[in-house]
CSV table of C-alpha atoms in Angstrom, one decimal:
chain,number,residue,atom,x,y,z
A,1,MET,CA,-45.5,44.1,-53.9
A,2,ARG,CA,-43.0,42.6,-55.1
A,3,ASN,CA,-42.9,40.4,-58.3
A,4,ARG,CA,-41.6,37.2,-58.7
A,5,LEU,CA,-38.7,39.0,-60.8
A,6,ASN,CA,-37.9,41.3,-57.8
A,7,PRO,CA,-38.9,39.1,-54.5
A,8,LEU,CA,-39.0,41.1,-51.0
A,9,THR,CA,-35.7,40.6,-48.9
A,10,ASP,CA,-35.6,39.2,-45.3
A,11,SER,CA,-35.4,42.7,-44.1
A,12,GLU,CA,-38.4,43.1,-45.9
A,13,ILE,CA,-40.2,40.4,-44.4
A,14,ARG,CA,-39.8,41.4,-40.6
A,15,GLY,CA,-41.8,44.6,-42.2
A,16,LEU,CA,-44.7,42.8,-43.5
A,17,ILE,CA,-48.2,43.8,-41.3
A,18,ALA,CA,-50.7,41.3,-42.2
A,19,GLY,CA,-54.0,43.0,-44.1
A,20,PRO,CA,-57.8,41.7,-43.8
A,21,LYS,CA,-56.9,39.1,-45.7
A,22,ARG,CA,-54.2,35.6,-46.7
A,23,SER,CA,-51.8,37.2,-48.8
A,24,THR,CA,-49.2,35.9,-50.7
A,25,HIS,CA,-45.6,36.8,-51.5
A,26,ALA,CA,-43.1,34.9,-54.5
A,27,LEU,CA,-39.4,34.6,-53.4
A,28,GLY,CA,-38.1,33.5,-56.2
A,29,GLU,CA,-37.5,29.7,-57.3
A,30,SER,CA,-41.5,28.7,-56.3
A,31,LEU,CA,-40.4,29.6,-53.2
A,32,PHE,CA,-43.8,31.5,-51.2
A,33,LEU,CA,-44.1,33.6,-47.7
A,34,VAL,CA,-48.0,33.2,-46.9
A,35,VAL,CA,-48.7,36.0,-44.8
A,36,GLU,CA,-51.8,34.7,-42.8
A,37,PRO,CA,-55.0,37.5,-42.0
A,38,ALA,CA,-54.5,39.8,-39.0
A,39,SER,CA,-57.7,38.0,-37.3
A,40,LYS,CA,-55.8,35.0,-37.5
A,41,GLY,CA,-53.0,36.0,-36.0
A,42,GLY,CA,-51.4,37.6,-39.0
A,43,GLY,CA,-48.5,34.9,-38.5
A,44,LYS,CA,-45.6,33.6,-42.2
A,45,ARG,CA,-44.8,31.2,-43.5
A,46,PHE,CA,-42.8,29.0,-46.6
A,47,VAL,CA,-44.4,27.1,-48.3
A,48,GLY,CA,-42.9,25.8,-52.1
A,49,ARG,CA,-45.1,25.5,-54.9
A,50,TYR,CA,-44.4,22.4,-57.7
A,51,ARG,CA,-46.3,20.1,-59.7
A,52,GLN,CA,-46.8,16.3,-59.6
A,53,PRO,CA,-45.7,14.7,-61.2
A,54,PRO,CA,-43.2,17.4,-63.3
A,55,GLY,CA,-44.4,19.8,-65.4
A,56,ARG,CA,-47.7,21.1,-67.0
A,57,GLN,CA,-50.5,18.5,-67.3
A,58,GLY,CA,-49.0,17.6,-62.8
A,59,LYS,CA,-51.6,19.0,-59.7
A,60,GLN,CA,-49.8,21.4,-58.3
A,61,LYS,CA,-49.2,21.5,-54.9
A,62,GLU,CA,-47.9,23.6,-51.5
A,63,TYR,CA,-45.0,21.5,-49.8
A,64,ALA,CA,-45.0,23.4,-45.6
A,65,ILE,CA,-41.4,24.1,-44.9
A,66,GLY,CA,-42.1,26.0,-42.0
A,67,VAL,CA,-42.9,29.4,-39.8
A,68,TYR,CA,-40.9,32.3,-40.5
A,69,GLY,CA,-39.1,33.4,-37.1
A,70,LYS,CA,-36.2,33.4,-35.5
A,71,LYS,CA,-37.0,30.6,-32.6
A,72,VAL,CA,-35.9,26.8,-32.0
A,73,GLY,CA,-37.6,25.3,-35.3
A,74,GLN,CA,-38.1,28.4,-37.1
A,75,PHE,CA,-36.5,29.6,-40.4
A,76,SER,CA,-34.8,32.7,-41.8
A,77,LEU,CA,-35.2,33.9,-45.4
A,78,LYS,CA,-32.1,31.8,-45.5
A,79,GLU,CA,-32.7,28.6,-43.8
A,80,ALA,CA,-36.3,27.9,-46.1
A,81,ARG,CA,-34.2,29.2,-49.6
A,82,GLU,CA,-31.4,26.0,-48.8
A,83,GLU,CA,-34.7,23.7,-47.2
A,84,TRP,CA,-36.3,24.1,-50.4
A,85,ALA,CA,-33.6,23.8,-52.4
A,86,ARG,CA,-33.0,20.4,-49.6
A,87,VAL,CA,-36.1,19.0,-51.3
A,88,ARG,CA,-36.4,19.6,-54.9
A,89,ALA,CA,-32.8,17.6,-55.2
A,90,TRP,CA,-34.7,15.0,-53.4
A,91,GLY,CA,-37.4,14.6,-55.6
A,92,ALA,CA,-35.5,15.6,-58.4
A,93,GLU,CA,-32.9,12.4,-57.6
A,94,ASN,CA,-35.7,9.8,-56.1
A,95,GLY,CA,-38.3,10.8,-58.3
A,96,GLN,CA,-41.4,10.8,-55.3
A,97,ASP,CA,-43.7,13.5,-54.5
A,98,LEU,CA,-42.0,15.7,-52.1
A,99,GLN,CA,-45.3,14.8,-49.3
A,100,HIS,CA,-42.5,11.7,-48.6
A,101,TYR,CA,-39.9,14.2,-47.8
A,102,LYS,CA,-40.4,14.9,-43.9
A,103,HIS,CA,-41.5,10.8,-43.4
A,104,HIS,CA,-38.2,10.6,-45.1
A,105,GLN,CA,-36.4,12.1,-43.0
A,106,ARG,CA,-37.6,10.9,-39.5
A,107,ARG,CA,-36.7,7.8,-41.4
A,108,GLU,CA,-33.4,9.1,-41.5
A,109,GLU,CA,-33.4,10.4,-38.0
A,110,VAL,CA,-34.1,6.7,-36.3
A,111,GLU,CA,-31.9,5.3,-38.2
A,112,VAL,CA,-29.2,7.8,-36.8
A,113,LYS,CA,-30.3,7.7,-32.9
A,114,GLN,CA,-30.2,3.8,-32.9
A,115,GLU,CA,-26.3,4.0,-34.8
A,116,LEU,CA,-25.8,6.2,-32.2
A,117,PRO,CA,-24.1,3.8,-28.9
A,118,THR,CA,-25.7,3.5,-25.0
A,119,LEU,CA,-23.4,4.9,-22.2
A,120,LYS,CA,-22.0,1.4,-21.2
A,121,GLN,CA,-21.2,0.6,-25.4
A,122,ALA,CA,-19.2,4.0,-25.8
A,123,ALA,CA,-17.7,3.3,-21.8
A,124,ASP,CA,-16.8,-0.3,-22.8
A,125,GLU,CA,-15.1,1.5,-26.3
A,126,TYR,CA,-13.3,4.3,-24.0
A,127,LEU,CA,-12.2,0.6,-21.7
A,128,GLU,CA,-11.3,-1.5,-24.7
A,129,ASN,CA,-9.2,1.3,-26.1
A,130,SER,CA,-7.8,2.8,-23.1
A,131,ARG,CA,-3.7,2.9,-23.3
A,132,HIS,CA,-4.2,3.1,-19.1
A,133,ARG,CA,-1.8,0.4,-17.2
A,134,PRO,CA,-3.8,-2.8,-15.7
A,135,SER,CA,-4.3,-1.7,-12.1
A,136,THR,CA,-5.4,2.0,-14.0
A,137,LYS,CA,-7.7,0.1,-16.4
A,138,LYS,CA,-9.2,-1.8,-13.4
A,139,ASP,CA,-9.9,1.0,-11.3
A,140,TYR,CA,-11.7,2.8,-13.8
A,141,THR,CA,-13.6,-0.2,-14.4
A,142,ASN,CA,-14.9,-0.5,-11.3
A,143,CYS,CA,-15.9,3.3,-11.4
A,144,ILE,CA,-18.4,2.5,-14.2
A,145,TYR,CA,-20.0,-0.8,-13.4
A,146,ASN,CA,-20.3,0.3,-9.8
A,147,GLN,CA,-21.2,3.9,-10.5
A,148,VAL,CA,-21.3,5.5,-13.9
A,149,LEU,CA,-24.0,2.7,-14.6
A,150,PRO,CA,-26.3,1.9,-12.0
A,151,GLY,CA,-26.7,5.7,-11.5
A,152,LEU,CA,-26.7,7.5,-15.1
A,153,GLY,CA,-28.2,4.4,-17.3
A,154,VAL,CA,-27.2,0.8,-18.5
A,155,ALA,CA,-29.1,1.5,-21.7
A,156,THR,CA,-29.0,5.2,-21.9
A,157,PRO,CA,-28.5,6.6,-25.6
A,158,LEU,CA,-25.4,9.0,-25.5
A,159,GLU,CA,-26.8,11.7,-27.1
A,160,ASN,CA,-29.1,11.8,-24.0
A,161,PHE,CA,-26.4,13.6,-22.3
A,162,THR,CA,-25.6,16.8,-24.4
A,163,TRP,CA,-25.0,20.0,-22.7
A,164,GLY,CA,-27.6,22.2,-24.1
A,165,THR,CA,-30.2,19.5,-25.1
A,166,ARG,CA,-33.5,18.9,-23.1
A,167,GLN,CA,-35.0,16.1,-22.4
A,168,LYS,CA,-37.8,14.7,-20.4
A,169,ASP,CA,-37.9,15.6,-17.4
A,170,GLY,CA,-36.7,19.2,-18.5
A,171,ARG,CA,-33.3,18.3,-17.3
A,172,THR,CA,-30.2,19.6,-19.9
A,173,GLY,CA,-27.5,16.9,-20.6
A,174,ARG,CA,-25.2,19.1,-18.0
A,175,ARG,CA,-27.9,18.8,-14.7
A,176,ILE,CA,-28.6,14.7,-14.9
A,177,VAL,CA,-24.6,14.4,-14.3
A,178,LEU,CA,-24.4,17.6,-12.0
A,179,ASP,CA,-27.6,15.8,-10.6
A,180,TRP,CA,-25.8,11.8,-10.8
A,181,LYS,CA,-22.6,13.5,-9.1
A,182,LYS,CA,-24.7,15.1,-6.4
A,183,GLY,CA,-26.0,11.7,-5.1
A,184,ILE,CA,-22.7,10.2,-4.9
A,185,GLU,CA,-21.1,13.0,-3.5
A,186,LYS,CA,-23.8,13.0,0.3
A,187,ARG,CA,-22.0,9.4,0.6
A,188,ALA,CA,-18.7,10.0,-0.4
A,189,PRO,CA,-17.6,13.4,-2.0
A,190,VAL,CA,-14.1,12.5,-3.3
A,191,GLN,CA,-14.9,9.4,-5.1
A,192,SER,CA,-17.7,11.6,-6.3
A,193,ASP,CA,-14.9,13.9,-7.9
A,194,LYS,CA,-13.2,10.8,-8.9
A,195,ALA,CA,-16.0,9.3,-10.7
A,196,LEU,CA,-17.1,12.3,-12.7
A,197,MET,CA,-13.1,12.4,-13.6
A,198,VAL,CA,-13.5,9.0,-14.6
A,199,LEU,CA,-16.8,9.8,-17.1
A,200,ARG,CA,-15.5,13.5,-18.9
A,201,GLN,CA,-13.0,10.9,-20.0
A,202,VAL,CA,-15.4,8.8,-21.3
A,203,PHE,CA,-17.3,11.4,-23.0
A,204,ASN,CA,-14.3,12.9,-24.2
A,205,TYR,CA,-13.9,9.2,-25.8
A,206,ALA,CA,-17.5,9.9,-27.4
A,207,ILE,CA,-17.0,13.4,-28.5
A,208,ASP,CA,-13.6,11.9,-30.6
A,209,GLN,CA,-15.7,9.8,-32.7
A,210,GLY,CA,-18.6,11.5,-33.1
A,211,TRP,CA,-21.1,9.8,-31.2
A,212,LEU,CA,-21.2,13.7,-29.2
A,213,ASP,CA,-21.7,17.1,-29.4
A,214,ALA,CA,-19.0,19.3,-27.7
A,215,PRO,CA,-19.4,20.6,-24.5
A,216,ASN,CA,-18.3,17.8,-22.8
A,217,PRO,CA,-21.0,17.2,-20.1
A,218,ALA,CA,-19.1,16.2,-16.9
A,219,PHE,CA,-16.6,19.3,-17.4
A,220,GLY,CA,-14.7,19.7,-14.2
A,221,SER,CA,-15.4,23.0,-12.8
A,222,LYS,CA,-14.5,24.4,-9.1
A,223,HIS,CA,-18.4,24.4,-8.6
A,224,ALA,CA,-18.9,21.2,-9.8
A,225,LYS,CA,-15.6,19.2,-7.2
A,226,SER,CA,-17.2,18.1,-4.0
A,227,LYS,CA,-16.4,20.9,-1.1
A,228,SER,CA,-14.3,17.7,0.9
A,229,GLU,CA,-11.4,19.0,2.9
A,230,VAL,CA,-8.1,17.0,1.1
A,231,LYS,CA,-5.8,14.1,2.9
A,232,HIS,CA,-2.8,13.6,2.8
A,233,HIS,CA,-0.5,10.7,3.5
A,234,PRO,CA,0.1,10.0,6.5
A,235,THR,CA,3.5,10.6,7.3
A,236,LEU,CA,6.2,10.9,10.0
A,237,GLU,CA,8.2,14.6,11.2
A,238,TRP,CA,12.2,14.3,10.9
A,239,ASN,CA,13.0,14.0,14.4
A,240,GLU,CA,10.2,10.8,14.8
A,241,LEU,CA,12.0,9.0,11.9
A,242,PRO,CA,15.4,8.3,15.1
A,243,GLU,CA,12.3,5.8,16.9
A,244,PHE,CA,10.6,4.3,14.4
A,245,PHE,CA,14.2,3.1,12.5
A,246,GLU,CA,14.7,1.5,16.3
A,247,ARG,CA,11.5,-0.4,16.4
A,248,LEU,CA,11.8,-1.3,12.4
A,249,GLN,CA,15.5,-2.5,13.3
A,250,LYS,CA,13.5,-4.6,16.3
A,251,ASN,CA,11.1,-6.6,14.4
A,252,GLU,CA,8.7,-6.8,16.7
A,253,PRO,CA,5.8,-7.9,14.3
A,254,ARG,CA,8.3,-10.5,13.4
A,255,GLY,CA,7.9,-9.4,9.8
A,256,SER,CA,9.7,-11.3,6.9
A,257,MET,CA,12.9,-9.9,6.3
A,258,VAL,CA,12.0,-9.8,2.5
A,259,VAL,CA,9.3,-6.9,3.5
A,260,VAL,CA,11.7,-4.8,6.3
A,261,SER,CA,14.1,-3.9,3.5
A,262,ALA,CA,11.9,-3.5,1.1
A,263,VAL,CA,10.7,-0.2,3.4
A,264,LYS,CA,14.4,0.6,4.5
A,265,VAL,CA,14.6,0.3,0.4
A,266,LEU,CA,11.6,2.5,0.2
A,267,PHE,CA,13.0,5.4,3.3
A,268,LEU,CA,15.7,4.9,0.9
A,269,THR,CA,14.9,5.8,-2.7
A,270,PHE,CA,10.9,7.0,-1.8
A,271,LEU,CA,9.7,6.0,-4.7
A,272,ARG,CA,6.1,4.3,-5.5
A,273,VAL,CA,5.6,1.0,-3.7
A,274,ASN,CA,3.9,-0.7,-6.2
A,275,SER,CA,7.4,0.8,-8.3
A,276,LEU,CA,9.3,-1.2,-5.9
A,277,ALA,CA,7.9,-4.1,-4.7
A,278,GLY,CA,8.1,-5.7,-9.2
A,279,LEU,CA,12.6,-3.9,-9.5
A,280,ARG,CA,14.1,-7.7,-11.5
A,281,TRP,CA,17.7,-8.1,-10.6
A,282,GLU,CA,18.5,-7.3,-14.0
A,283,GLU,CA,17.2,-3.6,-13.4
A,284,LEU,CA,20.6,-3.0,-10.8
A,285,ASP,CA,24.5,-2.3,-12.6
A,286,TYR,CA,27.0,-2.0,-9.7
A,287,LYS,CA,28.5,-0.6,-12.6
A,288,LYS,CA,27.0,2.8,-13.2
A,289,ASN,CA,25.7,2.8,-10.3
A,290,LEU,CA,22.5,2.6,-11.7
A,291,TRP,CA,18.6,1.7,-10.8
A,292,THR,CA,16.0,1.5,-14.4
A,293,VAL,CA,13.0,1.5,-12.7
A,294,PRO,CA,11.0,0.9,-16.6
A,295,ALA,CA,8.0,3.2,-17.4
A,296,SER,CA,5.6,0.0,-17.4
A,297,ARG,CA,6.0,0.1,-13.3
A,298,MET,CA,6.1,4.4,-13.5
A,299,LYS,CA,2.8,6.7,-12.6
A,300,ASN,CA,4.0,8.5,-15.3
A,301,LYS,CA,4.6,6.2,-17.7
A,302,GLN,CA,8.9,6.8,-18.4
A,303,LYS,CA,11.5,5.4,-17.0
A,304,HIS,CA,12.8,6.3,-13.7
A,305,LEU,CA,17.4,5.9,-12.7
A,306,VAL,CA,17.9,5.3,-8.9
A,307,PRO,CA,21.8,6.8,-8.3
A,308,LEU,CA,22.5,3.2,-6.7
A,309,THR,CA,24.3,4.1,-2.9
A,310,ASN,CA,26.0,2.0,-0.4
A,311,GLN,CA,23.5,2.2,1.9
A,312,LEU,CA,21.2,0.5,-0.9
A,313,LYS,CA,24.0,-1.8,-2.2
A,314,GLU,CA,23.8,-3.8,1.9
A,315,VAL,CA,20.1,-3.7,1.7
A,316,PHE,CA,20.6,-6.0,-1.8
A,317,ASP,CA,23.7,-7.9,-0.9
A,318,GLN,CA,21.7,-8.9,2.0
A,319,LEU,CA,18.3,-10.0,0.1
A,320,ARG,CA,19.9,-11.3,-2.8
A,321,ASP,CA,21.1,-13.6,-0.5
A,322,LEU,CA,18.4,-14.6,0.1
A,323,ASN,CA,16.9,-14.6,-3.3
A,324,GLY,CA,19.4,-14.2,-5.6
A,325,ASN,CA,17.9,-17.7,-7.6
A,326,GLU,CA,14.7,-15.3,-7.8
A,327,GLU,CA,13.1,-13.1,-10.7
A,328,TYR,CA,12.4,-10.6,-8.3
A,329,ALA,CA,14.4,-9.1,-5.6
A,330,PHE,CA,11.1,-9.2,-3.0
A,331,TYR,CA,10.4,-12.3,-4.5
A,332,THR,CA,8.2,-13.7,-0.6
A,333,GLY,CA,6.1,-17.1,-2.5
A,334,HIS,CA,2.5,-16.1,-0.5
A,335,SER,CA,1.2,-14.2,-3.7
A,336,ARG,CA,-1.4,-16.3,-4.8
A,337,GLY,CA,-0.5,-15.8,-8.2
A,338,LYS,CA,-1.7,-12.3,-7.8
A,339,TYR,CA,1.7,-10.5,-7.8
A,340,PRO,CA,5.4,-12.8,-8.8
A,341,TYR,CA,7.2,-10.6,-5.9
A,342,MET,CA,5.7,-9.1,-2.8
A,343,ASN,CA,2.3,-7.6,-2.6
A,344,PRO,CA,3.0,-4.1,-2.6
A,345,SER,CA,0.2,-3.8,0.1
A,346,SER,CA,2.4,-5.9,2.7
A,347,ILE,CA,4.4,-3.2,3.2
A,348,ASN,CA,1.2,-0.4,4.7
A,349,ALA,CA,0.5,-3.4,6.9
A,350,HIS,CA,3.2,-4.2,8.0
A,351,LEU,CA,3.7,-0.3,9.3
A,352,ILE,CA,0.3,-1.2,10.8
A,353,ARG,CA,1.5,-4.5,12.8
A,354,MET,CA,4.3,-1.4,13.8
A,355,GLY,CA,2.0,0.6,15.7
A,356,TYR,CA,1.7,3.2,12.4
A,357,LYS,CA,-2.1,2.9,11.2
A,358,GLY,CA,-3.0,6.4,10.8
A,359,ILE,CA,0.4,8.0,11.8
A,360,LEU,CA,2.5,6.5,8.3
A,361,VAL,CA,1.3,5.3,4.8
A,362,GLY,CA,3.6,4.0,2.8
A,363,HIS,CA,3.7,6.9,0.5
A,364,GLY,CA,3.5,9.0,2.0
A,365,VAL,CA,7.3,8.3,3.1
A,366,ARG,CA,7.9,11.0,-0.4
A,367,SER,CA,7.0,13.9,1.8
A,368,ILE,CA,10.1,13.2,4.0
A,369,PRO,CA,12.8,13.9,1.3
A,370,LEU,CA,10.8,17.3,-0.5
A,371,THR,CA,10.6,18.6,3.3
A,372,ALA,CA,13.8,17.6,5.0
A,373,GLY,CA,16.1,17.5,1.4
A,374,GLN,CA,15.6,21.7,1.4
A,375,GLU,CA,15.0,22.5,4.6
A,376,ILE,CA,17.9,20.5,6.3
A,377,LEU,CA,20.1,19.1,3.9
A,378,GLY,CA,19.7,22.0,1.5
A,379,PHE,CA,19.1,21.1,-1.8
A,380,SER,CA,17.0,22.6,-4.3
A,381,HIS,CA,13.8,21.1,-4.4
A,382,GLU,CA,13.5,20.6,-8.4
A,383,VAL,CA,16.8,17.6,-8.0
A,384,ILE,CA,14.9,16.5,-5.3
A,385,GLN,CA,11.5,17.3,-8.0
A,386,ARG,CA,13.1,14.6,-10.3
A,387,GLN,CA,14.8,12.7,-8.2
A,388,MET,CA,10.2,11.2,-7.0
A,389,ALA,CA,10.1,11.3,-10.9
A,390,HIS,CA,7.6,14.7,-10.2
A,391,SER,CA,6.8,16.7,-13.8
A,392,VAL,CA,9.0,19.8,-13.8
A,393,GLY,CA,7.9,23.0,-15.3
A,394,ASP,CA,4.7,24.0,-17.4
A,395,ARG,CA,4.2,21.3,-20.5
A,396,VAL,CA,6.3,23.5,-23.1
A,397,ARG,CA,9.9,22.8,-20.4
A,398,GLN,CA,8.3,18.8,-19.7
A,399,ALA,CA,8.4,19.0,-23.6
A,400,TYR,CA,11.6,20.3,-24.7
A,401,ASP,CA,14.3,20.1,-21.0
A,402,ARG,CA,15.7,16.8,-21.1
A,403,SER,CA,18.1,16.8,-18.9
A,404,GLN,CA,18.3,14.4,-16.4
A,405,MET,CA,20.3,16.7,-13.5
A,406,MET,CA,22.0,13.5,-12.8
A,407,ASP,CA,25.4,14.8,-11.1
A,408,GLU,CA,23.0,17.2,-8.3
A,409,ARG,CA,20.4,14.2,-8.5
A,410,ARG,CA,23.3,12.0,-7.5
A,411,LYS,CA,24.9,13.9,-4.5
A,412,PHE,CA,21.1,14.0,-3.2
A,413,MET,CA,21.0,10.4,-3.0
A,414,ILE,CA,24.3,9.9,-1.0
A,415,ALA,CA,23.6,13.1,1.6
A,416,TRP,CA,20.4,11.4,2.1
A,417,CYS,CA,20.8,7.8,2.7
A,418,ASP,CA,23.6,9.5,4.5
A,419,ALA,CA,20.8,11.6,6.4
A,420,LEU,CA,18.7,8.2,7.2
A,421,VAL,CA,21.7,6.3,8.7
A,422,GLU,CA,22.8,9.0,11.0
A,423,GLN,CA,18.8,9.0,12.5
A,424,GLY,CA,18.8,6.0,13.3
A,425,LEU,CA,18.7,3.4,10.2
A,426,ILE,CA,20.1,0.3,9.8
A,427,THR,CA,20.7,-1.4,6.4
């Protein structure tokens, strides 16, 4: 048996065999290992001995540190020494009996737990500090309040979602999130993937604030993704354009000149409808033959340049005769305060009235130039994608490649607009 000057090592503790009586082994600094007799299981536990009040006149007491072992809640020799040092330091600093330390520790844990935000509080702060454009922020807010919070609980503490920590029902934080997603997936598969993505961003914010331990319990993976098929936006083939342009020109639905012009500009520029609808006259520079779409209206939050072709100028000149005194080219006066210009949804509404419901939507127009521009006009996909404001290349290239390829893009836009006229578009 070792003495106080030569205490046991961790390997020696593991090799100790319980005898018929309880034995105590000194580990230094008033720390001891108590081995229960074999008749009582032969368990090993750490205790610290001290006097209260301190000094020779004080009564000797024992502070129970914990059981020796490698399981959760058990202590190795190193961990027992560290815990005993913390307890003694707390007693010296506060002048209290060491028996009060565990009560103090539990009270601190409760206070910390009360300080951690709930899921709703974290979600609200995430939304408040997000840099999303207003439309995206509104979309995420609806998702959080209609699906995330009702499904996971407004007042649920964030720590309940810790990846591997089991809650009272036996589920880990990850399992809770996946079960919630599966519930949405049964009725709306695509929406379940979106809801998981929004929740992932909320949890990323919480992890960044130190409210939740990594990894993110809403982590996306192939196993978490719904099995629904991706539905692409309905679009037209190149050989279907002549009939479409003929019907657009006849305008049997009797759409306004502003909306019909917007459809023409949509085909000529293949911009997203939200980027197109808010066009201000000041964005057009006829001397440089450029339309500069501000970053605030672009999905990638970067300004976008559209070379002005003769066909685009013709459409804009007709609009200027109608709305030249207004701030916005696509001004209608019928948006009821939601937009100071044509409602972007007016384009899809007009396509439906033309008889193209389920056949073509505004966003579907963007796939036409990427296909026809390569197969029919012979331009590279990189030139076309840059004109579509797509990210080209990996992240490193996106970070360092500042080239705009404007000469090639201008040539493509001229060829593209000429080709649309050949297919029947009248400007």
